[in-house]
C-alpha cells in the first residue's frame, strides 16, 4: 500500500493508494478510525460498479453500514440534495461517531464533504474517489461545496477528510475521455512544482494512460503528494495554493464561452495551460521550448492542446477573464511558468492576457 | 474598552465590551479587519432598536454596508432561511472579503455563523450579540447551527468569529425575563470554574441585574473569559467543554417535558443546575451547603430554582435524559459539582440521576 500523508497539524490524514483495495477499506475504517458505524454516500452508477466490495468489507470488519444514493453528476450537488442526505442520516440515527464515506467522482465528493462538515457540526469523512480527476484533485485540500443557481461551488466549507482511499483499478470502468481529463491535472501539478516528476511523466505517460497498475499508482501518488505539499503550506488559500490555478484563467473562459458543454474541465484546463505557457515564453519569463514540451506531453495523453481561436469571440473572453465584470481594466492574477516545474502568479489586465494569444 | 482574547492559534479573536459602543463598531471593522464591505444580518425587532448606530458607524468608516433581515426567533433558524441569505449575499455581490455582521440574539448569531462559515467557503464573521445569553454564551465557542425538523442545532459547523462586539447597554431594551435567563449562564460558568467570581457575584448580583454599567461589563467580561479559557483548552468538544453542560441534562428534560414552551432555556438550566448540585451533595462529591449557596444566588437573580415535581411524569423524564431512546439502561454523562467553582462529569444511568431528586 502506498501512503501519502497530508500534513495539517491535528487535521493531518493519510491518502492510501493500492490497486484492488476496495474490499479492504472496511478493515481500515474499523482499525484506524475505530469506527463501528458508516454510511456510504454514493450515486446509482458508482454503486452499481463499486458498492458491493465496499459494503462487504465494512460488514466483514463489523462496521454497521447504511447507504444513501443521490443522483449522478454536478446537477445534484445542491443544498436541496444535501438536505435530503441530512434527512436520511437522521433516519438512520447516524451520530457524531458515524463515518460518512463518499464513494464517487468529484461532484459526489464535494457533496459528501459538505454534508460531513455540517451534519451535527462535523462527522468523520472518508473519501473514496472513483475518477482520476477526483483522485488527484478533490481528495487533497479539504474544499467542500454545493452549487447555487447563480454559480458553481458558491456554498461550501473547508473540512479535511480523516482518510482518502484510492483504488486505481476503478478507473478501468471510466470512459477514456474522463481518464484523459484527469491526466491534465497530473501534468498540471508536475508542470508547476516538480521538474523531475514531469520528466518521469514524459517517460511513462503511455503506461499511465494504459492504466498499467504500477505506473498509474506512482503517478497518482506523486500528484497527490505535490498537492498535499502545496495545501500543507497554504491550507486556506492565502497564496501558494493559487499556483494550482495554472491553466484555469483561460480554461474557465473557454468553458464559459462554450456554455460548459463542449469541453470537459480537464480539456479546457489543458488549453489554458498551453496558452499560459506560451504567454510565459512571450513575456520572457520562461525558457523557450517549455510550452512545446508541455504541449507535447499533453498531446501524448490524448488531450486537445490547441486553444480555440477567440478572435471572433474576443469580447466574451475578456468578460470571462475579468473578475469584476464592470472593471475590465482591473488586473487579475494569472499563473505563469518560470520553467518546467516552477510557476508564479503575475498580475495582468485581461487585455494583456489575451495579447499572449498565438 | 474591556477586551477578552479568545486564544485559538491562528483563529484567535478579541471580544470587545463597552457600554454605548455600537457606533464605534464600524471603525473597528475598518481598522482591525481592514474591511471595506460589510453585510449586517439582523431581525426586524433588533434592527428597529439597534441597526441605525451600527450602520452609521460603518458608513462613517467608509465601509460599504448592506442589510439582510430574517424573521426573529428560533423558528427562522433553518436551512431554508440560510438559503435566502445566500441569495441576498449573491445579489449584493458579497465576496470573500465582505464581513458578515450578525446583529441579534442567540438564534440570529447561530444562523449568521452558519452562513458565514459556508458562503464562498467562509467569510469574516463579526458577532454583535444583543441578548445577555448570547453575549456570554454564543459569542465564545464557534458553534454555528440551523435547526432541522427533527431537532434543534442538528446542522452546523465549528467556525470562529473574527471579532465579537458587546454593548451591554443594548440589554436595556430586553424584557426582564430574558435578562434573568442570561444571568443563569453567568452563574453557571462561575459555579463550574471560578469560586472567586462566584463570590463576586454574590456581592454584586443586584448591581448586575439593575444593569449598572460597570458591574454588568465586569460580569459579562469575566463570564466570557471563563468560556474562552475552557473553549481554548478544548475547541472541538472533546472533553473539558462538556462541563459547560452543567444543568443541561435535567434542563433539557424539563424543556422537553414542557414542549419547549413554558420555560426559557436559562430557567430550565437554572432548575437543572440546582438539581445537579443537590445530586452532587447527595452522592458525597460536594460539600453540603453548596447547593443552597447556588440556589440562593439564582433566586436573587429572579430565577426559578425549584425543579418541577416529576414524579407523575417520571417516564417522560427518563426518556428525555436517555441518549439512545432504546437503551435506557445506558449511562449518560452528567456534570456534577465538586465544590463551588469546580465540576466534573459523572457517568450515571437515567434512573440514578432521577434518584437524586429532592
XYZ file of C-alpha atoms in Angstrom:
716
model
C 0.000 0.000 0.000
C 1.369 3.415 -0.991
C 0.617 6.129 1.560
C 0.808 9.893 1.095
C 0.497 11.868 4.333
C -1.307 15.201 4.158
C 0.286 17.173 6.998
C -2.089 19.705 8.541
C -1.348 19.567 12.272
C -4.159 17.893 14.161
C -6.131 17.648 10.904
C -3.493 15.505 9.162
C -4.644 12.408 7.304
C -3.332 9.644 5.055
C -4.119 9.010 1.392
C -3.846 5.263 0.808
C -3.384 4.042 -2.744
C -3.441 0.430 -3.945
C -4.995 -1.390 -6.877
C -7.937 -3.652 -5.942
C -8.093 -2.295 -2.401
C -11.839 -1.526 -2.135
C -12.589 -4.723 -0.142
C -10.013 -3.672 2.493
C -11.480 -0.234 3.159
C -13.822 -1.528 5.872
C -10.959 -3.007 7.864
C -9.051 0.290 7.675
C -12.105 2.263 8.816
C -12.583 -0.094 11.751
C -8.905 -0.254 12.721
C -7.574 3.211 12.001
C -10.652 5.276 12.828
C -12.058 2.941 15.481
C -15.459 3.222 13.827
C -18.377 0.857 14.333
C -20.816 2.635 12.010
C -20.550 4.004 8.496
C -22.924 5.486 5.955
C -21.848 5.255 2.310
C -22.946 8.195 0.179
C -22.836 7.324 -3.500
C -24.644 7.544 -6.840
C -26.551 4.837 -8.738
C -23.888 4.475 -11.439
C -20.974 4.249 -8.996
C -22.907 1.980 -6.646
C -23.587 -0.473 -9.469
C -19.872 -0.749 -10.203
C -18.211 -0.449 -6.793
C -20.549 -0.537 -3.817
C -20.531 -4.262 -3.242
C -16.847 -4.737 -2.286
C -17.009 -1.657 -0.053
C -20.120 -2.876 1.736
C -18.802 -6.422 2.172
C -15.529 -5.108 3.554
C -17.317 -2.911 6.079
C -19.586 -5.757 7.214
C -16.652 -8.158 7.475
C -14.981 -5.635 9.794
C -18.143 -5.432 11.961
C -18.940 -1.920 10.861
C -22.689 -1.359 10.652
C -23.390 0.045 7.185
C -26.142 2.044 5.559
C -26.241 3.519 2.090
C -27.589 6.799 0.725
C -27.832 7.406 -3.003
C -28.023 10.768 -4.730
C -28.268 11.351 -8.476
C -25.092 11.247 -10.557
C -23.362 14.388 -11.701
C -22.870 18.045 -10.946
C -26.549 18.961 -11.145
C -27.397 17.042 -7.966
C -24.749 18.949 -5.983
C -27.223 21.324 -4.335
C -28.375 22.445 -0.906
C -31.614 20.577 -1.591
C -29.768 17.289 -2.117
C -27.679 17.963 1.000
C -30.904 18.468 2.909
C -32.218 15.085 1.757
C -28.967 13.472 2.843
C -29.386 15.034 6.320
C -32.886 13.558 6.462
C -31.569 10.112 5.592
C -28.708 10.356 8.100
C -31.168 11.275 10.861
C -33.449 8.473 9.724
C -30.557 6.026 10.169
C -29.754 7.575 13.552
C -26.233 8.483 12.410
C -24.356 10.095 15.322
C -21.147 12.105 15.644
C -19.034 8.947 15.541
C -20.630 7.627 12.350
C -18.191 7.754 9.416
C -19.509 9.242 6.185
C -17.912 7.515 3.201
C -18.053 9.476 -0.065
C -17.877 6.915 -2.872
C -17.897 8.610 -6.284
C -16.445 11.279 -8.530
C -15.654 14.913 -7.877
C -19.226 16.182 -7.546
C -20.179 13.403 -5.120
C -17.022 14.065 -3.109
C -17.804 17.777 -2.865
C -21.313 16.995 -1.619
C -20.117 14.297 0.803
C -17.572 16.729 2.238
C -20.185 19.451 2.644
C -22.601 17.130 4.407
C -19.869 15.636 6.631
C -18.737 19.114 7.683
C -22.229 20.322 8.589
C -24.112 17.274 9.928
C -24.041 17.517 13.751
C -21.240 20.102 13.297
C -18.986 17.555 11.670
C -18.672 13.768 11.391
C -15.601 11.776 10.267
C -15.228 11.783 6.472
C -13.569 9.140 4.298
C -13.295 9.941 0.603
C -13.171 7.124 -1.960
C -12.748 8.961 -5.274
C -13.658 6.935 -8.355
C -12.457 9.230 -11.149
C -8.843 10.126 -11.924
C -9.571 13.840 -11.522
C -11.129 13.311 -8.092
C -8.278 11.015 -7.042
C -5.565 13.553 -7.688
C -7.517 16.760 -7.186
C -10.529 16.577 -4.908
C -9.014 14.132 -2.423
C -6.483 16.700 -1.225
C -7.328 20.152 0.006
C -10.442 19.943 2.118
C -12.626 22.019 -0.172
C -16.278 21.011 0.027
C -19.101 22.549 -1.975
C -22.613 22.615 -3.295
C -23.765 24.733 -6.208
C -26.143 27.680 -6.165
C -28.395 28.656 -9.094
C -26.035 31.613 -9.603
C -22.849 29.611 -9.882
C -20.807 26.550 -9.061
C -19.334 25.886 -5.618
C -20.676 29.088 -4.074
C -21.707 27.338 -0.850
C -19.124 25.205 0.906
C -16.654 24.726 3.731
C -13.039 23.818 4.356
C -13.106 20.403 6.002
C -10.428 17.733 5.981
C -11.066 14.026 5.430
C -9.930 11.542 8.031
C -8.697 9.266 5.272
C -8.684 9.080 1.476
C -8.814 5.638 -0.105
C -7.748 5.312 -3.733
C -8.130 2.181 -5.803
C -6.661 2.974 -9.248
C -8.332 -0.146 -10.672
C -11.740 1.544 -10.506
C -10.577 3.796 -13.340
C -10.972 0.860 -15.745
C -14.718 1.425 -15.659
C -14.312 5.097 -16.653
C -14.833 6.379 -20.218
C -11.410 7.137 -21.784
C -12.282 10.795 -22.179
C -12.704 11.152 -18.390
C -9.379 9.440 -17.795
C -7.637 11.856 -20.155
C -9.282 14.772 -18.421
C -7.835 13.537 -15.118
C -4.377 13.265 -16.681
C -4.452 17.010 -17.339
C -4.490 17.513 -13.555
C -1.466 15.257 -13.086
C 0.507 17.066 -15.782
C -0.508 20.388 -14.230
C 0.953 19.727 -10.785
C 4.157 18.377 -12.363
C 4.458 21.494 -14.548
C 4.109 23.988 -11.700
C 6.049 22.156 -8.975
C 8.233 19.182 -9.903
C 10.521 19.041 -12.951
C 11.673 15.551 -12.054
C 8.110 14.215 -11.972
C 7.440 15.988 -15.280
C 10.426 14.165 -16.821
C 9.151 10.875 -15.325
C 5.774 11.503 -16.962
C 7.489 12.137 -20.298
C 8.910 8.622 -19.993
C 5.878 6.849 -18.553
C 2.823 8.607 -19.992
C 1.817 5.702 -22.255
C 1.989 3.199 -19.353
C -0.062 5.527 -17.174
C -2.682 6.028 -19.900
C -2.954 2.257 -20.374
C -3.694 2.067 -16.601
C -0.670 -0.148 -16.023
C -1.035 -0.561 -12.224
C 2.491 0.338 -11.068
C 2.837 3.375 -13.297
C -0.683 4.579 -12.514
C -0.218 4.161 -8.750
C 3.074 6.049 -8.939
C 1.554 8.874 -10.983
C -1.452 9.280 -8.675
C 0.724 9.108 -5.547
C 3.207 11.687 -6.804
C 0.455 14.056 -7.934
C -1.325 13.712 -4.570
C 1.906 14.252 -2.738
C 2.616 17.503 -4.617
C -0.905 18.726 -3.916
C -0.529 17.710 -0.276
C 2.710 19.668 -0.044
C 1.172 22.809 -1.526
C -2.008 22.586 0.569
C 0.068 21.865 3.693
C 1.930 25.118 3.101
C -1.278 27.076 2.468
C -4.391 25.377 3.841
C -6.839 28.230 3.427
C -5.817 29.536 0.005
C -3.907 32.603 1.133
C -1.224 32.472 -1.562
C 0.801 29.497 -2.755
C -2.286 27.429 -3.425
C -3.132 29.868 -6.206
C -0.471 28.114 -8.318
C -2.894 25.211 -8.637
C -4.983 27.527 -10.804
C -2.420 27.112 -13.604
C -4.408 26.910 -16.837
C -7.607 27.987 -15.117
C -7.854 31.665 -16.095
C -8.155 30.760 -19.747
C -9.646 27.358 -19.001
C -12.635 28.886 -17.238
C -13.072 31.403 -20.052
C -13.049 28.578 -22.597
C -15.582 26.557 -20.600
C -17.697 29.642 -20.178
C -17.632 30.580 -23.869
C -18.728 27.022 -24.662
C -21.500 27.211 -22.001
C -19.802 24.371 -20.061
C -20.980 21.880 -22.682
C -18.352 21.234 -25.317
C -15.288 20.603 -23.132
C -14.506 18.590 -20.063
C -12.887 20.642 -17.297
C -9.538 18.912 -17.876
C -9.677 19.645 -21.588
C -10.332 23.338 -21.037
C -7.525 23.478 -18.461
C -5.203 21.758 -20.945
C -5.770 24.524 -23.482
C -5.417 27.093 -20.721
C -2.081 25.630 -19.614
C -0.603 25.616 -23.100
C -1.796 29.176 -23.553
C -0.313 30.289 -20.211
C 2.996 28.601 -21.054
C 3.178 30.398 -24.409
C 2.339 33.668 -22.655
C 5.184 32.976 -20.203
C 7.632 32.491 -23.058
C 6.368 35.546 -24.911
C 6.921 37.699 -21.830
C 10.414 36.252 -21.379
C 9.622 34.690 -18.016
C 10.234 31.132 -19.114
C 12.906 29.464 -21.337
C 11.720 28.998 -24.897
C 10.721 25.448 -25.713
C 8.899 24.951 -22.388
C 5.458 25.474 -23.933
C 6.253 22.967 -26.665
C 7.387 20.413 -24.080
C 4.171 20.855 -22.113
C 2.069 20.694 -25.258
C 3.883 17.537 -26.370
C 3.185 15.715 -23.132
C -0.477 16.735 -23.072
C -0.946 15.615 -26.678
C 0.522 12.202 -25.853
C -2.147 11.960 -23.146
C -4.735 12.461 -25.882
C -5.636 15.968 -24.732
C -6.581 18.874 -27.035
C -3.697 21.286 -26.554
C -4.532 23.933 -29.146
C -6.622 26.747 -27.624
C -9.683 27.755 -29.663
C -9.425 30.860 -31.821
C -11.128 33.572 -29.823
C -10.699 36.456 -32.217
C -14.349 36.459 -33.182
C -15.355 35.992 -29.545
C -12.762 38.297 -28.031
C -15.270 40.306 -26.018
C -16.830 37.251 -24.414
C -13.361 36.048 -23.405
C -12.394 39.417 -21.941
C -15.564 39.414 -19.885
C -14.990 35.853 -18.699
C -11.413 36.622 -17.645
C -12.385 39.755 -15.703
C -13.010 39.243 -12.002
C -15.352 42.170 -11.682
C -17.481 42.336 -14.788
C -17.715 46.116 -14.521
C -13.990 46.682 -14.032
C -12.332 45.266 -17.097
C -9.223 47.407 -16.706
C -8.520 45.736 -13.364
C -5.649 43.267 -13.238
C -6.245 39.623 -12.490
C -3.781 37.057 -11.188
C -2.676 34.577 -13.846
C -0.336 31.665 -13.169
C 2.679 31.605 -15.479
C 5.611 29.207 -15.769
C 9.130 30.230 -14.765
C 10.319 26.895 -16.095
C 9.004 23.350 -16.281
C 8.453 22.545 -12.578
C 8.156 26.128 -11.339
C 5.415 28.754 -11.505
C 4.388 32.146 -10.209
C 1.377 34.463 -10.236
C 1.515 37.515 -12.484
C -0.936 40.422 -12.301
C -2.135 41.317 -15.793
C -5.152 43.018 -17.339
C -7.458 40.771 -19.372
C -6.220 42.581 -22.497
C -2.596 41.824 -21.631
C -3.526 38.190 -21.108
C -5.248 37.821 -24.474
C -2.299 39.516 -26.194
C -0.414 36.356 -25.373
C -2.679 34.599 -27.856
C -0.897 32.660 -30.558
C -12.855 49.195 26.272
C -12.593 45.827 28.030
C -11.093 43.111 25.827
C -11.182 39.349 26.337
C -8.890 37.416 23.999
C -10.101 34.026 22.804
C -6.854 32.159 22.157
C -7.180 29.573 19.398
C -3.888 29.804 17.479
C -4.396 31.407 14.087
C -8.153 31.532 14.772
C -7.779 33.732 17.869
C -10.047 36.748 18.176
C -10.951 39.529 20.607
C -14.245 40.085 22.427
C -14.619 43.821 22.955
C -17.027 45.016 25.628
C -18.078 48.621 26.330
C -21.370 50.330 27.070
C -22.685 52.505 24.208
C -20.101 51.195 21.770
C -22.355 50.289 18.804
C -21.467 53.487 16.869
C -17.749 52.566 17.065
C -18.104 49.085 15.588
C -17.671 50.335 12.007
C -14.341 51.940 12.795
C -13.112 48.711 14.423
C -14.209 46.646 11.419
C -12.409 49.018 9.058
C -9.250 49.321 11.181
C -8.796 45.907 12.699
C -10.140 43.738 9.887
C -9.170 46.073 7.044
C -12.644 45.628 5.598
C -14.291 47.893 3.043
C -17.585 45.999 2.795
C -19.992 44.586 5.349
C -23.416 42.986 5.290
C -25.436 43.216 8.508
C -27.660 40.199 9.148
C -30.361 41.027 11.646
C -34.067 40.693 12.515
C -36.832 43.307 12.295
C -37.094 43.724 16.060
C -33.351 44.092 16.622
C -32.952 46.318 13.573
C -35.598 48.707 14.882
C -33.701 49.107 18.137
C -30.034 48.927 17.136
C -29.353 48.948 13.423
C -29.028 52.709 12.983
C -25.893 53.314 15.102
C -24.224 50.258 13.555
C -24.988 51.389 10.014
C -23.897 54.972 10.653
C -20.669 53.802 12.210
C -19.884 51.581 9.227
C -20.637 54.365 6.737
C -18.570 56.870 8.723
C -15.657 54.438 8.460
C -16.119 54.159 4.671
C -17.358 50.597 4.867
C -19.991 49.889 2.227
C -22.988 48.433 4.035
C -25.974 46.303 3.085
C -28.589 44.782 5.345
C -30.377 41.439 5.286
C -33.309 40.770 7.600
C -34.608 37.380 8.664
C -37.550 36.743 10.984
C -36.995 36.929 14.733
C -36.598 33.830 16.838
C -35.581 30.207 16.773
C -38.135 29.153 14.166
C -36.387 31.090 11.395
C -33.083 29.299 12.091
C -33.420 26.863 9.189
C -31.587 25.763 6.076
C -34.314 27.488 4.087
C -33.595 30.834 5.743
C -29.856 30.283 5.239
C -30.560 29.689 1.573
C -32.412 33.011 1.314
C -29.485 34.753 2.977
C -27.113 33.224 0.379
C -29.380 34.577 -2.353
C -29.280 38.055 -0.844
C -25.492 37.956 -0.381
C -25.021 36.994 -4.024
C -27.488 39.691 -5.025
C -25.312 42.249 -3.196
C -22.199 40.774 -4.820
C -20.682 39.966 -1.411
C -17.202 38.474 -1.917
C -14.759 36.583 0.318
C -13.538 39.821 1.897
C -17.044 41.027 2.808
C -17.613 40.944 6.568
C -20.840 39.366 7.755
C -22.085 41.103 10.895
C -24.547 39.098 12.996
C -26.618 41.625 14.938
C -29.128 39.890 17.199
C -29.768 37.239 19.819
C -28.621 33.655 20.050
C -30.692 32.245 17.190
C -29.604 35.023 14.827
C -25.988 34.504 15.850
C -26.194 30.766 15.171
C -27.608 31.442 11.711
C -25.098 34.216 10.952
C -22.265 31.899 11.948
C -23.594 29.081 9.781
C -23.952 31.353 6.751
C -20.532 32.974 7.294
C -18.886 29.551 7.504
C -20.477 28.234 4.311
C -20.831 31.238 1.962
C -17.912 31.060 -0.516
C -16.311 28.565 1.927
C -16.120 31.166 4.650
C -16.249 34.938 5.003
C -15.120 37.029 8.011
C -17.711 36.990 10.801
C -18.326 39.663 13.434
C -20.890 38.814 16.103
C -22.802 41.604 17.840
C -24.950 39.734 20.379
C -27.926 41.700 21.695
C -29.154 39.405 24.485
C -27.315 38.627 27.703
C -27.376 34.905 26.966
C -25.843 35.418 23.520
C -23.247 37.827 24.926
C -21.855 35.364 27.422
C -22.663 32.114 25.687
C -22.952 32.222 21.917
C -20.155 34.751 21.368
C -17.499 32.279 22.501
C -17.019 28.816 21.139
C -17.512 28.941 17.408
C -20.603 26.747 17.331
C -22.915 27.629 14.461
C -26.229 25.962 13.704
C -29.544 25.753 11.963
C -32.412 23.550 13.073
C -33.853 20.513 11.317
C -37.489 19.414 11.605
C -36.204 16.543 13.752
C -34.369 18.645 16.283
C -32.516 21.793 17.209
C -28.992 22.568 16.001
C -28.613 19.337 14.023
C -26.942 21.088 11.085
C -23.992 23.347 11.810
C -20.261 23.954 11.775
C -17.424 24.999 14.044
C -16.347 28.433 12.850
C -14.685 31.211 14.819
C -15.644 34.873 14.647
C -13.022 37.441 13.726
C -14.355 39.721 16.440
C -17.204 39.844 18.961
C -18.573 43.266 19.847
C -20.621 43.584 23.033
C -22.520 46.677 24.070
C -24.099 45.882 27.462
C -26.371 48.922 27.089
C -28.443 47.113 24.454
C -29.732 44.864 27.235
C -31.886 47.758 28.479
C -34.280 47.081 25.640
C -34.638 43.417 26.649
C -37.619 42.081 28.596
C -36.524 41.411 32.226
C -37.266 37.716 31.855
C -34.678 37.407 29.059
C -32.105 39.232 31.157
C -32.659 36.833 34.048
C -32.335 33.893 31.706
C -28.943 35.218 30.604
C -27.839 35.578 34.235
C -28.267 31.815 34.640
C -25.429 31.380 32.139
C -23.153 33.740 34.062
C -23.843 31.942 37.346
C -23.233 28.620 35.598
C -19.699 29.372 34.419
C -18.829 30.792 37.859
C -20.176 27.663 39.560
C -18.185 25.197 37.448
C -14.918 27.135 37.103
C -14.262 30.162 39.312
C -15.076 30.328 43.055
C -13.744 33.864 43.279
C -16.067 35.089 40.527
C -18.946 33.248 42.215
C -18.213 35.132 45.459
C -18.007 38.400 43.473
C -21.442 37.653 42.009
C -22.814 37.021 45.489
C -21.773 40.592 46.329
C -22.721 42.289 43.074
C -25.765 40.428 41.753
C -28.215 43.244 42.428
C -25.996 45.793 40.606
C -25.636 43.444 37.661
C -29.393 42.813 37.499
C -30.045 46.574 37.550
C -27.692 46.796 34.512
C -25.350 49.095 36.380
C -22.738 49.565 33.596
C -19.518 48.798 35.494
C -20.873 45.734 37.279
C -22.551 44.438 34.130
C -19.432 44.914 31.990
C -17.348 43.137 34.608
C -19.794 40.226 34.861
C -20.010 39.767 31.083
C -16.240 40.049 30.649
C -15.465 37.528 33.396
C -18.060 35.059 32.099
C -16.713 35.401 28.536
C -13.192 34.991 29.761
C -14.030 31.739 31.585
C -15.789 30.403 28.492
C -12.826 31.496 26.363
C -10.453 29.649 28.669
C -12.489 26.431 28.534
C -13.001 26.584 24.768
C -9.317 27.421 24.261
C -8.427 24.228 26.103
C -10.953 22.148 24.140
C -12.021 23.763 20.868
C -13.864 20.821 19.367
C -15.714 19.496 22.387
C -13.519 16.524 23.121
C -13.794 16.693 26.896
C -13.443 19.719 29.169
C -16.024 21.674 27.255
C -18.627 19.180 28.459
C -18.522 20.981 31.841
C -20.441 23.810 30.182
C -23.375 21.404 30.062
C -23.816 21.865 33.830
C -27.563 21.943 34.449
C -28.330 20.810 30.919
C -29.120 17.120 31.418
C -32.117 17.949 33.589
C -32.619 21.323 31.939
C -33.203 19.737 28.532
C -35.536 17.166 30.082
C -37.542 19.954 31.745
C -37.754 21.932 28.495
C -38.722 18.786 26.657
C -41.442 17.793 29.156
C -42.871 21.298 28.818
C -42.674 21.059 24.979
C -40.183 23.980 24.931
C -42.990 26.383 25.744
C -43.289 27.068 29.447
C -39.660 27.828 30.322
C -36.887 29.913 28.864
C -33.674 27.953 28.294
C -31.960 29.765 31.172
C -34.836 28.972 33.517
C -34.734 25.277 32.705
C -30.936 25.255 33.126
C -31.339 27.003 36.486
C -33.540 24.190 37.749
C -31.143 21.668 36.230
C -28.169 23.249 37.997
C -29.832 23.256 41.401
C -30.840 19.663 40.844
C -27.316 18.640 39.787
C -25.832 20.415 42.808
C -28.195 18.570 45.156
C -27.323 15.319 43.411
C -23.630 16.119 43.941
C -24.189 16.627 47.648
C -26.319 13.513 47.957
C -23.560 11.420 46.389
C -20.979 12.971 48.706
C -18.998 14.576 45.872
C -19.548 18.116 47.006
C -19.517 19.840 50.459
C -23.001 20.215 51.905
C -24.389 23.731 51.653
C -23.084 24.226 48.072
C -26.486 23.580 46.517
C -28.110 26.053 48.896
C -25.491 28.690 48.007
C -26.102 28.181 44.306
C -29.857 28.230 44.798
C -29.615 31.426 46.859
C -27.675 33.278 44.173
C -30.004 32.145 41.390
C -33.065 33.191 43.377
C -31.601 36.665 43.895
C -31.310 36.865 40.117
C -35.063 36.240 39.981
C -34.668 32.736 38.595
C -36.931 29.763 39.428
C -34.580 27.457 41.303
C -37.017 24.749 42.410
C -37.140 21.888 39.855
C -40.657 20.773 38.921
C -42.035 17.645 40.578
C -41.574 14.907 38.011
C -42.999 12.027 39.944
C -46.123 11.871 37.830
C -44.062 12.369 34.675
C -41.155 10.161 35.648
C -41.218 8.125 32.463
C -41.124 11.147 30.194
C -38.108 12.467 32.119
C -36.288 9.152 31.926
C -36.817 9.099 28.178
C -35.653 12.691 27.810
C -32.480 12.044 29.811
C -31.552 8.920 27.832
C -29.190 9.466 24.932
C -30.375 6.471 22.996
C -34.121 6.186 23.411
C -33.975 2.408 23.124
C -31.145 1.950 25.613
C -32.414 3.383 28.843
C -30.027 1.345 30.978
C -27.083 3.062 29.298
C -25.170 5.621 31.334
C -25.101 9.257 30.342
C -22.579 11.903 31.331
C -23.944 14.372 33.875
C -21.979 17.362 35.146
C -21.761 17.473 38.949
C -20.117 19.955 41.324
C -17.027 19.061 43.322
C -17.346 22.400 45.055
C -18.450 25.913 44.141
C -16.034 26.754 41.298
C -15.197 23.178 40.301
C -17.048 20.470 38.370
C -16.639 17.062 36.786
C -18.565 14.658 34.566
C -20.090 11.584 36.193
C -21.454 8.610 34.242
C -24.859 7.632 35.631
C -27.938 5.820 34.389
C -31.057 7.980 33.970
C -32.550 6.143 36.987
C -29.538 7.018 39.125
C -29.852 10.635 38.045
C -33.535 10.894 38.945
C -32.840 9.266 42.325
C -31.096 12.498 43.157
C -34.499 14.151 43.071
C -35.420 16.089 46.174
